[in-house]
């Protein structure tokens, strides 16, 4: 296992998780990396660690450059265990190392690991000298936990951004310009939609705080390092964090005997006639985390379910639960579906829409199988409602 040079005396020493396919409900079909960075200076510094089960891979990469016991500082930008999981082993090997973290990081690491390690607490604008280089800290709470912070190295113009700007993408290449650009952007969007989306306001604050910095490299804690596409990924973070939408509709549904599917297709026709970019997603074939990527720039979110045992289908309930947790904002919503005798499913879907603060444009149900006349009326009604 080799370390990968990022700059003179700065190395990527993380781990590549080629096999992970489920990241607490997020389908990671391209795997991921846990990025840790080693800085060789008067104070030898490790920025973040890796998931516990990848500790030996990280140690092998560090040992490729230096004896791990020589590490002086470990910067913990985030407590979540995909980045702190190797800390206990690191502190066994380098017991005198100081962990540099923010106040919430201090609390979180103590709550996780119950250890009396050496901690140095930093706040926004605090700086530490490593010798020839230095690190400046900006606290970024809730991007993605209360303990997140980022570290900036002014001498090399590198932002160690932790979760923000990450992608779940396993690759032996380390830089954005070494990988297919469309795939990197697709994974960055999916990562934002499934991890960062609830924290748009906090992302805005982070973007504002780092806007004064001269950044040439963004080194996140997952995926590739940005050095050639900063002019693309930073504006995208601006758009996503403001919940900006385009003339786009996403229709998400499940179906039992195709009646709700027929309604979904009719709805798609209405949107297409009105010039919307439309994406239609059957939950039997599409993962909820892929649907979230579609949703982050959609003006309309439409959800359809037949009634099953007096309620919506479990797949639809699962999607709505996942979506409402990720809290997309400023959306228009439509609920629809077929039913036989119980008719409360639309109310249940609308409850989720209300909880999310969506504007409900229409809510339509059709008994059993839609007739041509019913379908025609459904389309006419929706055509009037959709603007
Ligand atoms: Fe990759 Fe919030 O941890």
Coordinates of C-alpha atoms and ligand atoms in Angstrom, one line a residue:
X1 CA 0.0 0.0 0.0
X2 CA 1.6 3.2 -1.2
X3 CA 1.0 6.8 -0.1
X4 CA 0.1 9.1 -2.9
X5 CA 1.9 12.5 -3.1
X6 CA -0.4 15.5 -3.3
X7 CA 2.2 18.2 -3.0
X8 CA 5.8 18.2 -1.7
X9 CA 5.6 16.5 1.7
X10 CA 1.9 16.1 1.6
X11 CA 0.4 12.7 1.0
X12 CA -2.9 10.9 0.7
X13 CA -2.8 8.0 3.1
X14 CA -6.4 6.9 3.2
X15 CA -8.2 3.7 2.2
X16 CA -10.2 2.6 -0.8
X17 CA -13.4 0.8 -0.1
X18 CA -14.1 -0.9 -3.4
X19 CA -17.0 -3.1 -2.1
X20 CA -19.3 -0.9 0.0
X21 CA -22.7 -0.7 -1.6
X22 CA -24.8 0.6 1.3
X23 CA -23.8 3.7 3.3
X24 CA -26.7 3.8 5.9
X25 CA -29.3 3.6 3.2
X26 CA -27.4 5.4 0.4
X27 CA -26.6 3.1 -2.4
X28 CA -22.9 3.5 -3.1
X29 CA -22.6 1.5 -6.3
X30 CA -19.2 2.9 -7.1
X31 CA -17.7 2.2 -3.6
X32 CA -15.9 5.0 -1.7
X33 CA -12.7 6.1 -0.2
X34 CA -11.9 7.3 3.3
X35 CA -9.3 10.1 2.8
X36 CA -6.6 10.8 5.3
X37 CA -3.7 13.2 4.6
X38 CA -0.2 13.1 6.0
X39 CA 1.8 16.3 6.2
X40 CA 5.6 16.0 6.8
X41 CA 6.9 19.1 8.5
X42 CA 8.5 20.0 11.9
X43 CA 5.2 18.8 13.4
X44 CA 4.1 15.7 11.5
X45 CA 0.4 15.9 11.1
X46 CA -2.3 13.5 10.0
X47 CA -5.6 15.0 8.9
X48 CA -8.5 12.7 9.7
X49 CA -8.3 8.9 9.7
X50 CA -10.4 6.1 8.1
X51 CA -13.2 3.7 9.0
X52 CA -12.0 1.3 11.7
X53 CA -11.9 -1.8 9.4
X54 CA -9.5 0.0 7.1
X55 CA -7.0 1.0 9.8
X56 CA -4.2 -1.3 8.6
X57 CA -4.5 0.0 5.0
X58 CA -4.0 3.6 6.3
X59 CA -1.1 2.5 8.6
X60 CA 0.6 0.8 5.6
X61 CA 0.3 3.9 3.5
X62 CA 1.6 6.1 6.4
X63 CA 4.5 3.6 7.0
X64 CA 5.4 4.0 3.4
X65 CA 6.5 7.5 4.3
X66 CA 7.2 7.6 8.0
X67 CA 7.0 5.6 11.2
X68 CA 3.4 6.3 12.5
X69 CA 4.6 6.7 16.0
X70 CA 6.3 9.9 14.9
X71 CA 3.0 11.7 14.3
X72 CA 2.6 14.9 16.5
X73 CA -0.8 16.2 15.5
X74 CA -4.0 14.4 14.4
X75 CA -6.5 16.9 13.1
X76 CA -10.0 15.5 13.5
X77 CA -12.3 17.5 11.2
X78 CA -15.3 15.2 11.9
X79 CA -16.3 12.6 14.6
X80 CA -18.3 10.3 12.3
X81 CA -16.6 6.9 12.5
X82 CA -15.8 6.7 8.8
X83 CA -13.2 9.4 9.6
X84 CA -12.4 8.8 13.3
X85 CA -12.6 5.0 13.4
X86 CA -8.8 4.5 13.3
X87 CA -8.1 7.1 16.0
X88 CA -7.8 4.5 18.9
X89 CA -5.2 2.5 17.0
X90 CA -3.3 5.7 16.0
X91 CA -3.2 6.9 19.6
X92 CA -1.9 3.5 20.7
X93 CA 1.0 3.9 18.2
X94 CA 1.5 7.6 18.9
X95 CA 0.3 8.1 22.5
X96 CA 1.8 11.6 22.8
X97 CA 0.1 12.9 19.7
X98 CA -2.3 15.8 20.1
X99 CA -5.8 15.6 18.6
X100 CA -6.8 19.0 17.2
X101 CA -10.5 19.4 17.0
X102 CA -13.3 21.9 17.7
X103 CA -15.4 22.0 20.9
X104 CA -18.1 19.7 19.5
X105 CA -15.4 17.4 18.2
X106 CA -13.9 17.2 21.6
X107 CA -17.3 16.2 23.1
X108 CA -18.1 13.8 20.3
X109 CA -14.8 12.0 20.3
X110 CA -15.0 11.6 24.1
X111 CA -18.5 10.3 23.9
X112 CA -17.5 7.8 21.1
X113 CA -14.2 6.5 22.4
X114 CA -14.2 7.2 26.2
X115 CA -10.5 8.0 26.1
X116 CA -8.5 10.7 27.9
X117 CA -6.3 11.6 24.9
X118 CA -4.5 14.9 24.5
X119 CA -6.9 17.4 22.9
X120 CA -6.2 20.9 21.6
X121 CA -9.5 22.7 21.0
X122 CA -9.7 25.2 18.1
X123 CA -12.2 27.7 16.9
X124 CA -12.8 29.5 13.6
X125 CA -9.8 31.6 12.6
X126 CA -7.4 29.8 15.0
X127 CA -4.1 28.9 13.4
X128 CA -1.4 26.4 14.2
X129 CA 2.1 26.3 12.8
X130 CA 3.4 23.0 11.6
X131 CA 6.9 24.4 10.9
X132 CA 7.1 25.6 7.3
X133 CA 3.4 25.3 6.8
X134 CA 0.4 26.1 8.9
X135 CA -3.3 25.2 9.2
X136 CA -6.2 27.6 9.8
X137 CA -9.5 26.3 10.9
X138 CA -13.1 27.2 10.1
X139 CA -15.9 25.5 12.1
X140 CA -18.7 24.2 9.8
X141 CA -21.2 22.8 12.2
X142 CA -23.9 20.5 10.7
X143 CA -22.0 20.0 7.4
X144 CA -22.7 17.2 8.3
X145 CA -22.6 16.7 12.1
X146 CA -22.3 19.4 14.8
X147 CA -18.6 18.7 15.0
X148 CA -17.6 19.4 11.4
X149 CA -14.8 21.8 10.7
X150 CA -12.4 22.4 7.7
X151 CA -8.7 23.1 7.7
X152 CA -6.9 25.4 5.3
X153 CA -3.2 25.4 4.5
X154 CA -2.4 28.9 3.1
X155 CA 1.1 28.1 2.0
X156 CA -0.2 25.4 -0.4
X157 CA -3.7 26.8 -0.9
X158 CA -5.3 23.5 0.1
X159 CA -8.7 23.3 1.8
X160 CA -9.1 20.0 3.7
X161 CA -12.9 20.1 3.5
X162 CA -14.0 16.8 5.1
X163 CA -17.5 15.8 4.1
X164 CA -18.3 18.8 1.9
X165 CA -17.2 18.4 -1.8
X166 CA -17.0 14.6 -1.2
X167 CA -18.1 11.8 -3.5
X168 CA -18.6 8.1 -2.9
X169 CA -16.3 6.9 -5.6
X170 CA -13.7 4.2 -5.3
X171 CA -10.7 4.7 -7.6
X172 CA -7.0 4.2 -7.7
X173 CA -6.7 7.8 -9.1
X174 CA -6.7 10.6 -6.6
X175 CA -7.4 13.7 -8.6
X176 CA -10.6 14.9 -10.4
X177 CA -8.7 15.4 -13.7
X178 CA -7.6 11.8 -13.7
X179 CA -11.2 10.4 -13.7
X180 CA -14.2 10.6 -16.0
X181 CA -15.6 14.1 -15.3
X182 CA -19.3 13.2 -15.8
X183 CA -19.0 10.4 -13.3
X184 CA -17.3 12.5 -10.7
X185 CA -19.9 15.2 -11.0
X186 CA -22.7 12.6 -10.9
X187 CA -21.3 11.2 -7.7
X188 CA -20.7 14.7 -6.2
X189 CA -24.3 15.5 -6.9
X190 CA -25.6 12.3 -5.4
X191 CA -23.4 12.8 -2.3
X192 CA -24.8 16.3 -1.9
X193 CA -28.4 15.1 -2.3
X194 CA -28.0 12.2 0.2
X195 CA -25.6 13.6 2.8
X196 CA -25.4 17.4 2.7
X197 CA -28.9 18.5 1.4
X198 CA -30.5 19.1 4.8
X199 CA -27.7 21.6 5.7
X200 CA -28.0 24.2 2.8
X201 CA -27.9 27.2 5.2
X202 CA -24.8 25.8 6.9
X203 CA -23.2 25.2 3.5
X204 CA -23.9 28.8 2.5
X205 CA -22.1 29.9 5.7
X206 CA -19.2 27.6 4.9
X207 CA -19.0 28.9 1.3
X208 CA -19.0 32.5 2.6
X209 CA -16.3 31.7 5.2
X210 CA -14.0 30.1 2.7
X211 CA -14.7 32.6 -0.1
X212 CA -12.0 34.9 1.2
X213 CA -9.5 32.0 0.9
X214 CA -7.3 31.5 -2.1
X215 CA -8.0 27.8 -2.8
X216 CA -6.2 25.8 -5.4
X217 CA -7.0 22.3 -4.1
X218 CA -10.0 21.0 -2.2
X219 CA -9.1 17.7 -0.5
X220 CA -12.4 16.2 0.8
X221 CA -12.7 13.1 3.0
X222 CA -14.4 10.9 0.3
X223 CA -13.6 10.5 -3.3
X224 CA -11.2 12.4 -5.5
X225 CA -9.3 15.6 -4.8
X226 CA -10.4 18.7 -6.7
X227 CA -7.6 20.5 -8.4
X228 CA -8.9 21.2 -12.0
X229 CA -12.7 21.6 -11.6
X230 CA -13.1 24.0 -8.7
X231 CA -14.7 26.4 -11.0
X232 CA -17.4 23.8 -11.6
X233 CA -18.0 22.2 -8.2
X234 CA -18.0 25.4 -6.1
X235 CA -20.8 27.1 -8.2
X236 CA -22.8 23.8 -8.1
X237 CA -22.5 23.9 -4.3
X238 CA -23.9 27.4 -4.4
X239 CA -26.9 26.3 -6.5
X240 CA -27.6 23.2 -4.5
X241 CA -27.3 24.9 -1.1
X242 CA -29.7 27.6 -2.1
X243 CA -32.3 24.9 -3.1
X244 CA -32.5 26.4 -6.6
X245 CA -34.7 24.4 -8.9
X246 CA -35.1 24.3 -12.7
X247 CA -38.2 23.6 -14.9
X248 CA -38.1 19.9 -14.0
X249 CA -40.6 17.4 -12.6
X250 CA -39.8 14.1 -10.9
X251 CA -42.5 11.5 -10.7
X252 CA -42.0 8.8 -8.1
X253 CA -44.4 5.9 -7.8
X254 CA -45.0 2.2 -7.1
X255 CA -47.8 0.2 -8.6
X256 CA -49.7 -3.0 -8.0
X257 CA -51.8 -3.7 -11.1
X258 CA -50.4 -0.8 -13.3
X259 CA -53.2 1.7 -12.5
X260 CA -51.0 4.1 -10.6
X261 CA -48.4 3.5 -13.3
X262 CA -50.9 4.6 -16.0
X263 CA -51.6 7.7 -13.9
X264 CA -47.8 8.4 -13.6
X265 CA -47.4 8.2 -17.4
X266 CA -50.3 10.5 -17.9
X267 CA -48.8 13.0 -15.5
X268 CA -45.5 12.7 -17.4
X269 CA -47.4 13.6 -20.6
X270 CA -48.8 16.7 -19.0
X271 CA -45.4 17.9 -17.8
X272 CA -43.9 17.2 -21.2
X273 CA -46.6 19.2 -23.0
X274 CA -45.8 22.1 -20.7
X275 CA -42.1 21.9 -21.5
X276 CA -40.8 20.4 -18.3
X277 CA -37.8 18.2 -18.2
X278 CA -39.4 15.1 -16.6
X279 CA -38.0 12.1 -14.8
X280 CA -40.3 9.1 -14.0
X281 CA -39.1 6.7 -11.3
X282 CA -40.7 3.4 -10.4
X283 CA -39.6 2.5 -6.9
X284 CA -39.5 -1.2 -7.9
X285 CA -36.5 -0.5 -10.1
X286 CA -34.9 2.8 -8.8
X287 CA -33.0 3.2 -5.5
X288 CA -34.3 6.1 -3.3
X289 CA -30.8 7.6 -3.1
X290 CA -30.6 7.8 -6.9
X291 CA -34.0 9.4 -6.9
X292 CA -32.7 12.0 -4.5
X293 CA -30.1 13.0 -7.1
X294 CA -32.9 13.7 -9.5
X295 CA -34.9 15.7 -6.9
X296 CA -32.3 18.3 -5.9
X297 CA -33.0 20.5 -8.8
X298 CA -36.7 19.6 -9.5
X299 CA -39.4 22.2 -9.1
X300 CA -42.1 19.5 -8.9
X301 CA -42.1 16.4 -6.8
X302 CA -44.9 14.0 -7.6
X303 CA -45.5 10.9 -5.6
X304 CA -48.0 8.1 -6.5
X305 CA -49.1 5.0 -4.6
X306 CA -52.0 2.6 -4.9
X307 CA -53.7 1.8 -1.6
X308 CA -52.4 -1.5 -0.1
X309 CA -54.1 -2.7 3.1
X310 CA -55.6 0.8 3.8
X311 CA -52.3 2.6 3.5
X312 CA -49.6 3.5 0.9
X313 CA -47.2 0.9 -0.3
X314 CA -44.2 0.4 2.0
X315 CA -41.7 1.4 -0.8
X316 CA -43.5 4.8 -1.1
X317 CA -43.5 5.2 2.7
X318 CA -39.8 4.4 2.7
X319 CA -39.1 6.9 0.0
X320 CA -41.1 9.7 1.7
X321 CA -39.5 9.0 5.0
X322 CA -36.0 9.2 3.4
X323 CA -36.9 12.3 1.4
X324 CA -38.4 14.2 4.3
X325 CA -35.3 13.6 6.4
X326 CA -33.2 15.1 3.7
X327 CA -35.5 18.1 3.7
X328 CA -35.6 19.5 0.1
X329 CA -37.2 22.9 0.3
X330 CA -39.4 25.3 -1.9
X331 CA -41.0 22.5 -4.0
X332 CA -44.4 22.1 -5.6
X333 CA -46.0 18.7 -5.0
X334 CA -48.6 16.4 -6.5
X335 CA -50.0 13.2 -5.0
X336 CA -51.8 10.6 -7.0
X337 CA -52.8 6.9 -7.1
X338 CA -55.5 4.3 -7.6
X339 CA -57.5 2.8 -4.9
X340 CA -60.2 0.1 -4.4
X341 CA -62.2 0.8 -1.3
X342 CA -60.0 2.6 1.3
X343 CA -59.0 6.1 0.1
X344 CA -56.7 7.6 2.7
X345 CA -53.5 7.1 0.9
X346 CA -53.4 10.6 -0.7
X347 CA -53.8 12.1 2.8
X348 CA -50.8 10.1 4.0
X349 CA -48.7 11.3 1.2
X350 CA -49.9 14.8 1.6
X351 CA -48.9 14.7 5.3
X352 CA -45.3 14.1 4.3
X353 CA -45.6 17.0 1.8
X354 CA -47.0 19.3 4.5
X355 CA -44.2 18.2 6.9
X356 CA -41.7 19.2 4.2
X357 CA -43.3 22.5 3.7
X358 CA -44.2 21.7 0.0
X359 CA -46.9 23.6 -1.8
X360 CA -49.5 20.9 -2.7
X361 CA -50.7 21.7 -6.2
X362 CA -53.0 18.7 -6.7
X363 CA -54.0 15.4 -5.1
X364 CA -55.8 12.9 -7.4
X365 CA -57.1 9.4 -7.0
X366 CA -58.9 7.1 -9.4
X367 CA -60.9 4.0 -8.4
X368 CA -59.5 0.7 -9.6
X369 CA -58.5 1.0 -13.3
X370 CA -58.5 4.4 -14.9
X371 CA -60.9 4.6 -17.8
X372 CA -60.0 6.8 -20.8
X373 CA -62.5 9.4 -19.7
X374 CA -61.1 9.5 -16.1
X375 CA -57.6 9.7 -17.4
X376 CA -58.6 12.5 -19.7
X377 CA -60.1 14.4 -16.8
X378 CA -57.0 13.7 -14.7
X379 CA -54.8 15.2 -17.4
X380 CA -57.0 18.2 -17.9
X381 CA -57.2 19.0 -14.1
X382 CA -53.4 18.7 -13.8
X383 CA -52.8 20.7 -16.9
X384 CA -54.8 23.6 -15.3
X385 CA -52.9 23.2 -11.9
X386 CA -49.4 23.0 -13.3
X387 CA -47.8 26.3 -14.3
Ligands
LIG1 FE1 -18.0 10.9 5.8 FE2 -20.2 12.6 8.0 O1 -18.9 11.4 7.4

